[in-house]
Short mmCIF file of C-alpha atoms in Angstrom, two decimals:
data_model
loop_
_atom_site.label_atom_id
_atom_site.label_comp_id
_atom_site.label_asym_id
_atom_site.label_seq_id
_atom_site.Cartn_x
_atom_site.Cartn_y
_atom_site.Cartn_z
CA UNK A 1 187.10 132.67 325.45
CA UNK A 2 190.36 131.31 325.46
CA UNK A 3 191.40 131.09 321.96
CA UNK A 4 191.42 132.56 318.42
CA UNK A 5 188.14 133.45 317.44
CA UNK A 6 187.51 135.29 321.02
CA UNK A 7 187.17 138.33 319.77
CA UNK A 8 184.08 137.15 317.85
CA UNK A 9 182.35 135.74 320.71
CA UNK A 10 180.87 139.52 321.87
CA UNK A 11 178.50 138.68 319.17
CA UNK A 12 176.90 136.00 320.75
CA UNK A 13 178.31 132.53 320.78
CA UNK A 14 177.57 131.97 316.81
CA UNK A 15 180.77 130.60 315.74
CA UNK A 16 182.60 132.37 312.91
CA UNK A 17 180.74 131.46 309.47
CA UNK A 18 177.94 130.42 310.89
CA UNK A 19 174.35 132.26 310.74
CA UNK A 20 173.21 130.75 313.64
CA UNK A 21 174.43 128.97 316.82
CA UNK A 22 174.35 124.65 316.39
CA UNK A 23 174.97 124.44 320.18
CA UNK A 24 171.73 126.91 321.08
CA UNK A 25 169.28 125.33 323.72
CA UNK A 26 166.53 125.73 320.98
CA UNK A 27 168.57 123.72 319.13
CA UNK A 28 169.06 121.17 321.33
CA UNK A 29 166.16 120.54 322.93
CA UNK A 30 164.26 119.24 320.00
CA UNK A 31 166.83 116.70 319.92
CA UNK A 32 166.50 115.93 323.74
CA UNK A 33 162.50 115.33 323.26
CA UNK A 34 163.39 112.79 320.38
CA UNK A 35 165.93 111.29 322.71
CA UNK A 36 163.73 110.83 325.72
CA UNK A 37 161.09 109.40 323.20
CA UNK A 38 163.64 107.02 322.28
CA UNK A 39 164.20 105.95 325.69
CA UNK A 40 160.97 104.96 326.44
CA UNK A 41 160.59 103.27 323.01
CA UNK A 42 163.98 101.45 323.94
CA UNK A 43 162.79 100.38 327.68
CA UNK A 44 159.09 99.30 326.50
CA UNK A 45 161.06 97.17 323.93
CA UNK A 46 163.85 96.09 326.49
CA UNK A 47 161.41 94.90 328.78
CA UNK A 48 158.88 92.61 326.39
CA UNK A 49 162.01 90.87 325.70
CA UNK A 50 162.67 90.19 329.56
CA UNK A 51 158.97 89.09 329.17
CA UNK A 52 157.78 91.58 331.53
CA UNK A 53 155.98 92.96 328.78
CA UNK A 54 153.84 92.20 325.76
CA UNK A 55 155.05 94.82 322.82
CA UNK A 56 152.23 96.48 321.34
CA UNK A 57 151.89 96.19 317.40
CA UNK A 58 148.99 98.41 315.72
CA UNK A 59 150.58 97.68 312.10
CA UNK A 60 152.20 94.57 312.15
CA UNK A 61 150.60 92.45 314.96
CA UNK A 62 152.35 91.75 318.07
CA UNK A 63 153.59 88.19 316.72
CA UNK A 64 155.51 90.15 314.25
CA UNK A 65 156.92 92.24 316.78
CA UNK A 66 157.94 89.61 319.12
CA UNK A 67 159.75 87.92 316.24
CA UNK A 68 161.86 90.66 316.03
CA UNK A 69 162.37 90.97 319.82
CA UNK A 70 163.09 87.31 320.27
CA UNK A 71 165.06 87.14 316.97
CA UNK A 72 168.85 85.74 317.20
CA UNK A 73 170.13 88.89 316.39
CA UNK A 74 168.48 90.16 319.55
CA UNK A 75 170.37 88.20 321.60
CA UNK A 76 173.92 88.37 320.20
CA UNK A 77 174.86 90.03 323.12
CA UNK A 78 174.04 88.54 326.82
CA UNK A 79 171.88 91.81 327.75
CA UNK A 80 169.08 92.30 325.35
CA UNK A 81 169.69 94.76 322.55
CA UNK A 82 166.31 97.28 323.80
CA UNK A 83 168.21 97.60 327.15
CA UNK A 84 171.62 98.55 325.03
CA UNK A 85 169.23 101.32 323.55
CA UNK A 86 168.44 102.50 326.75
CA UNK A 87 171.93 103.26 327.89
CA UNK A 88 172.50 104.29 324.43
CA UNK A 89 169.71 106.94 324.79
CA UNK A 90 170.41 108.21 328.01
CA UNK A 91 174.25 108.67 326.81
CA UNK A 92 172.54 110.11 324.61
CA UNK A 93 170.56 112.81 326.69
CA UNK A 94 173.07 113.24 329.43
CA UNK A 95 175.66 114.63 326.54
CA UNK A 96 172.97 116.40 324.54
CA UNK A 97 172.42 118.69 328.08
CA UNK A 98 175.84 119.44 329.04
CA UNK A 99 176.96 122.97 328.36
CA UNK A 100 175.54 126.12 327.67
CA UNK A 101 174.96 127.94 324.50
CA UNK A 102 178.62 128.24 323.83
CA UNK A 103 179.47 124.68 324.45
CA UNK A 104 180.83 124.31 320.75
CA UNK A 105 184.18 125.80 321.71
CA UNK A 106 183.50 125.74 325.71
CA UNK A 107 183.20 121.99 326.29
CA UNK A 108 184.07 120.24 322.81
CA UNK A 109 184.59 116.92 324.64
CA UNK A 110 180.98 117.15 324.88
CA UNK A 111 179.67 118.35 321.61
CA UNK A 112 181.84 115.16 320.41
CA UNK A 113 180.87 112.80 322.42
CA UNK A 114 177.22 113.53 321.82
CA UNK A 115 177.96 112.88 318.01
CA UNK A 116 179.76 110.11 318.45
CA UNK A 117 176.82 108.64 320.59
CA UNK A 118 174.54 109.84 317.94
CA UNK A 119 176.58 108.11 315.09
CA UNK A 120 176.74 105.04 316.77
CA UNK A 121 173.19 104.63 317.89
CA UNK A 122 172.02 105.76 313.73
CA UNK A 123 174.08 103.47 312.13
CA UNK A 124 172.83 100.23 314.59
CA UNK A 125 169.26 101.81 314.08
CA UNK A 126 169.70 101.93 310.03
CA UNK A 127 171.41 98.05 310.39
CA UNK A 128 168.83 96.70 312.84
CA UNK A 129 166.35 98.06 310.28
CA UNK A 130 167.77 96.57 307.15
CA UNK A 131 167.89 93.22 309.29
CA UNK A 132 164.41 93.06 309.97
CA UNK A 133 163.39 93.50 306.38
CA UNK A 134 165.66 90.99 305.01
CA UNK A 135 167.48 88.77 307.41
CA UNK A 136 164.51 88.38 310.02
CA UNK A 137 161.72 88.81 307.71
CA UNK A 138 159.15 90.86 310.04
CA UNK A 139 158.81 93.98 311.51
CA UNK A 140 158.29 95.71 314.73
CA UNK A 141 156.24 99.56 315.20
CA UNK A 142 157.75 100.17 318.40
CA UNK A 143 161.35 99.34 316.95
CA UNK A 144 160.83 101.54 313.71
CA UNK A 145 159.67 104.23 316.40
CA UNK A 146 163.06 103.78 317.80
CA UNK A 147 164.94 103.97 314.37
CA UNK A 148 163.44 106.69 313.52
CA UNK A 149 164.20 108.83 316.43
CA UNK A 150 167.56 107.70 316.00
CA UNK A 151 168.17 108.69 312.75
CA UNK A 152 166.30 111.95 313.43
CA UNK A 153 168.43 112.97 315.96
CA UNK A 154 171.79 112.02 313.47
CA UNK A 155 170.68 113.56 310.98
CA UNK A 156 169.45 116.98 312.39
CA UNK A 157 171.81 117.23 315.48
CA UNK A 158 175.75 116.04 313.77
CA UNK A 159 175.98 119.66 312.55
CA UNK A 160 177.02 120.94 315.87
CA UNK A 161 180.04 118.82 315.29
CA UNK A 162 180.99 120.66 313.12
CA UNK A 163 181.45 123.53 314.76
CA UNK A 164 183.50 122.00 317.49
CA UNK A 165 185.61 120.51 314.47
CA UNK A 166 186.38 123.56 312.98
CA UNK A 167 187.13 125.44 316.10
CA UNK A 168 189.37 122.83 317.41
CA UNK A 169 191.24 123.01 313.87
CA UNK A 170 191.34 126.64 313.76
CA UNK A 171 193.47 126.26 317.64
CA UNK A 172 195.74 123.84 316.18
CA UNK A 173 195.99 125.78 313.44
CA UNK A 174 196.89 128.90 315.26
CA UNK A 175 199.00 127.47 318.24
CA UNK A 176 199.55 123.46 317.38
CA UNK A 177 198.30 120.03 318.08
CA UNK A 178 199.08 120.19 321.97
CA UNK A 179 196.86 123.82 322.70
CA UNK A 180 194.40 122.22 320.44
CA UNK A 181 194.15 119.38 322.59
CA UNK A 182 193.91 121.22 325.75
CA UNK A 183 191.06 123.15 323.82
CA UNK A 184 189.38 119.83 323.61
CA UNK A 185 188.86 119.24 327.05
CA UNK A 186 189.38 123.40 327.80
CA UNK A 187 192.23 123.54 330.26
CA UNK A 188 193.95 125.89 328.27
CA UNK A 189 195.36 129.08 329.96
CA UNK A 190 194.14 132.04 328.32
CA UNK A 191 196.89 133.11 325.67
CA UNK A 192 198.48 136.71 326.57
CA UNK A 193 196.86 138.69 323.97
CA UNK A 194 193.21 137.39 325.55
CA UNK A 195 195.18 138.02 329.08
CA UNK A 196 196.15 141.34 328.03
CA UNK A 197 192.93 143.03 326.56
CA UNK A 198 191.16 141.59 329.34
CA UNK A 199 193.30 143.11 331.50
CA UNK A 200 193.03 146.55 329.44
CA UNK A 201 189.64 146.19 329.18
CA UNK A 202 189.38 145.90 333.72
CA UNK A 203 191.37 149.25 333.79
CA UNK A 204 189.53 151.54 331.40
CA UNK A 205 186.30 149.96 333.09
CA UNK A 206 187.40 150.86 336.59
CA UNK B 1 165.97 120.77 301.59
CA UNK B 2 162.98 119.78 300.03
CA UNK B 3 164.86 117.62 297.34
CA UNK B 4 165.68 115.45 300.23
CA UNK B 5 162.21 115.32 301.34
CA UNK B 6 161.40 113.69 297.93
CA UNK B 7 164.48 111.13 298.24
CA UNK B 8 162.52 110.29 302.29
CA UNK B 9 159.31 109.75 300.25
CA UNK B 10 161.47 107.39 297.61
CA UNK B 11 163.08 105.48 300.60
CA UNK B 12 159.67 104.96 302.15
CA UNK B 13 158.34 103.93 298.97
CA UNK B 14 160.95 101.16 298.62
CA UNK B 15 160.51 100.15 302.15
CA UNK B 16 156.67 99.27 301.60
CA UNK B 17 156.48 98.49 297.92
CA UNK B 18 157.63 95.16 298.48
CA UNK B 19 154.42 94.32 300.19
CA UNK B 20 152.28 96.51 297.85
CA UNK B 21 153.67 95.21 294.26
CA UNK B 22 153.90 91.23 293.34
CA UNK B 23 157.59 90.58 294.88
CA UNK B 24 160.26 88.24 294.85
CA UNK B 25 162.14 87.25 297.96
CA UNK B 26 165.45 88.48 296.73
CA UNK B 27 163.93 91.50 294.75
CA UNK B 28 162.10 92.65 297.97
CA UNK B 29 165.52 92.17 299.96
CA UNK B 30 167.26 94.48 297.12
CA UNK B 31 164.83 97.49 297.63
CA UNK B 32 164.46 96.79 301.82
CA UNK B 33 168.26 96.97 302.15
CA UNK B 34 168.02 100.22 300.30
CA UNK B 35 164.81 102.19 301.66
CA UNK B 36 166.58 102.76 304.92
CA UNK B 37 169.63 103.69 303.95
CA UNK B 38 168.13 106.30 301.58
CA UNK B 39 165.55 107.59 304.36
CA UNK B 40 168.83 107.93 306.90
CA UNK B 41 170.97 109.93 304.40
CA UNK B 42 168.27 111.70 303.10
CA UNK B 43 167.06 112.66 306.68
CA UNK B 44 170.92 113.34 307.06
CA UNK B 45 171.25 116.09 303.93
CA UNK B 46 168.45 117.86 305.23
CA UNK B 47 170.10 120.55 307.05
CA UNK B 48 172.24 122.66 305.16
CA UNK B 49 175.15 121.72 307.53
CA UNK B 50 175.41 117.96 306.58
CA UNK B 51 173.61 118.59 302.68
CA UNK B 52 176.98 117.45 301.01
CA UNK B 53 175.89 114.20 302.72
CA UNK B 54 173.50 113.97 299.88
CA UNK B 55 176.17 112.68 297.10
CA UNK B 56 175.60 108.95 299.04
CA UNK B 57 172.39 108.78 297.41
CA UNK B 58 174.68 108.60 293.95
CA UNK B 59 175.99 105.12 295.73
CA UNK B 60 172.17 104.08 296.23
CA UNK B 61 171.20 104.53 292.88
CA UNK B 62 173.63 103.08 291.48
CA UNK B 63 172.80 99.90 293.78
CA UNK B 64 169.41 99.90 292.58
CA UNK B 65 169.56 100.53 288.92
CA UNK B 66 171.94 97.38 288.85
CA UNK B 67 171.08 95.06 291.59
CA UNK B 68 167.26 94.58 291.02
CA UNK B 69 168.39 92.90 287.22
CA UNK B 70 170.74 90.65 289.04
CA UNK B 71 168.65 88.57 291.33
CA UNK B 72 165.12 86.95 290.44
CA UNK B 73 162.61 89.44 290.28
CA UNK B 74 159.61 90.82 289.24
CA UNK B 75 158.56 93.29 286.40
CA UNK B 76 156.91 95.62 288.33
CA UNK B 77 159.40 95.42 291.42
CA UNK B 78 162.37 95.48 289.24
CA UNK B 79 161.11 98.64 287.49
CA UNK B 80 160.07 100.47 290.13
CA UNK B 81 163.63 99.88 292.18
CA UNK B 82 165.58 101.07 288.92
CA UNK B 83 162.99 104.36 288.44
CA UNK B 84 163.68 105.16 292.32
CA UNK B 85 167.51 104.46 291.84
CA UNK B 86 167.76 107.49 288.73
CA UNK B 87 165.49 109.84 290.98
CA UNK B 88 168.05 109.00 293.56
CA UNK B 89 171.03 109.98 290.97
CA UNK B 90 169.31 112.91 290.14
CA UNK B 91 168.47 114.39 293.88
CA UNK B 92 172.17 113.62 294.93
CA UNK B 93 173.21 116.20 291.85
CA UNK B 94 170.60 118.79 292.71
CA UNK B 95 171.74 120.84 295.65
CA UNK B 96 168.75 123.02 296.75
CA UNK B 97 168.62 125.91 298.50
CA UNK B 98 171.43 126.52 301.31
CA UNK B 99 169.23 127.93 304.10
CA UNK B 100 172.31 128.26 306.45
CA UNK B 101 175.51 128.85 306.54
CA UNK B 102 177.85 126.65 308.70
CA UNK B 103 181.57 128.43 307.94
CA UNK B 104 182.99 126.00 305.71
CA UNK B 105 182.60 122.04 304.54
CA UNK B 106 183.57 119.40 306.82
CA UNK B 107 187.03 119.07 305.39
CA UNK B 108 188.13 121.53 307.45
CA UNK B 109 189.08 119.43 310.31
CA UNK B 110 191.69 117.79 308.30
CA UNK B 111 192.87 121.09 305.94
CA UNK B 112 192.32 123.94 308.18
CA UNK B 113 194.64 126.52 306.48
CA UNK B 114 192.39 126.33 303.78
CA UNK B 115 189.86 128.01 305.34
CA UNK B 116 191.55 129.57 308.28
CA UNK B 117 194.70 130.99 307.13
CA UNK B 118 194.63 134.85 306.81
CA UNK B 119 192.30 134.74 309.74
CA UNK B 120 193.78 132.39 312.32
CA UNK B 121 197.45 133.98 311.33
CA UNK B 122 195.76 137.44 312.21
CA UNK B 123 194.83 135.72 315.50
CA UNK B 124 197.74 134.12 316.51
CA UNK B 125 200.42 136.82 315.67
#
């Protein structure tokens, strides 16, 4: 409430141009049920490759799978690449949750950070998937599961981004790079105007 | 919308018609390093928010109408990759319906006054 566009948010919190609200809880929360499907496809897969687990493998058998899971690409890193997923995931849900309906302009920080943990975990999805088919040869159900999600939630949840991205223009736009960074992580003072016709708006109330 | 369902259903297609049509190792590689990136941006340009997304598919088809005559391959591989690659051309030219609309494109962030001008100068006087 703290910048241009304030005078539209009476209206609901459907930013200006939009028909509808990205940052909406029935928005979200189809994203949030991929994500936590995601996690458990992520954790099932990190732990067959600690060995606690066999991976199960309807389509492609489970010594496909585990050639996958055991693959050197797997273990480019010292932690296992499912377990990565995990924290990816729960990044994943823990910035998908934050904020309220108007969290587009009320907590960009967040609406970014979710797309940025989006972007990151569709593009290793797509490249993990393009490995299997051509560098590693096999495939793995559980790890397509997981890929899809991914790009699912990419593909239908970045949008919101947008929103943040054209508010947070619109400020620096208005009132300069430094406001429109304190709109990013929304310490800004109200400007006077907002002050003002709040004010206004006490007195003829009372 | 329902344009990019059809370039999903292509990117599928190239992901299992590999296994399904007589395939070379290097012509299967050709249409399995495609099929996902077709299914992501096509899952991507669904929404009317990201549907500009769509003109990557223009980059896929190209890949596929040329790469499948450059490494060994099969007839029936090669001609299926280079069919899927012009349906790809032609879906990233045809826009479909917008459903929603999301203020303007994503250029904004870097040219705001060209959408926000009048407005945000209203605003900020």
């Amino acid at each position: 409430m703290t910048h241009a566009g304030a005078q539209k948010d009476a209206a609901g919190e459907i930013p200006p141009g939009w028909s509808y609200n990205p940052s909406a809880w029935h928005e979200r929360r189809w994203l949030l049920c991929l994500a936590a499907i995601g996690l458990l496809a992520a954790l099932y897969t990190g732990l067959s490759q600690l060995g606690v687990v066999n991976l199960w493998d309807p389509i492609f058998g489970g010594a496909s799978s585990f050639a996958v899971t055991h693959s050197f690409i797997s273990r480019l890193l010292p932690v296992p690449d499912g377990l990565l997923g995990v924290v990816g995931y729960a990044c994943d849900l823990i910035f998908g949750s934050i904020g309220g309906d108007d969290r587009w302009r009320a907590k960009p920080w967040a609406t970014l950070l979710f797309a940025l943990t989006i972007l990151g975990l569709g593009v290793v999805s797509l490249a993990l998937t393009i490995l299997q088919g051509t560098v590693i040869g096999h495939w793995c159900s559980v790890c397509l599961v997981s890929a899809a999600v991914s790009t699912l939630i990419f593909g239908l949840g970045v949008g919101e981004a947008l929103a943040t991205l054209q508010y947070l223009a619109r400020v620096r736009y208005a009132q300069g790079w430094a406001q429109a960074w304190r709109a990013l992580w929304n310490v800004s003072p109200a400007p006077p105007r907002t002050q003002r016709r709040l004010v206004d708006r006490a007195m003829t109330a009372s | 919308m329902w344009f990019q369902v059809c370039a999903i259903a292509l990117g599928v297609w190239l992901m299992i018609s590999p296994a399904l049509l007589p395939a070379t190792s290097a012509g299967a590689s050709v249409d399995r390093i495609a099929g996902p990136v077709v299914i992501w941006v096509g899952v991507l340009a669904l929404r009317s928010v990201t549907r500009s997304f769509r003109v990557i598919h223009i980059l896929s088809g190209l890949f596929l109408t040329i790469a499948p005559w450059l490494v060994t391959n099969t007839i029936p591989l090669r001609w299926s990759s280079v069919g899927v690659g012009w349906a790809l051309i032609v879906l990233a030219i045809l826009r479909g319906a917008r459903r929603q609309r999301t203020g303007d494109g994503w250029w904004v962030a870097l040219k705001p006054w060209r959408t926000f001008g009048a407005e945000v100068k209203q605003h900020a006087s």
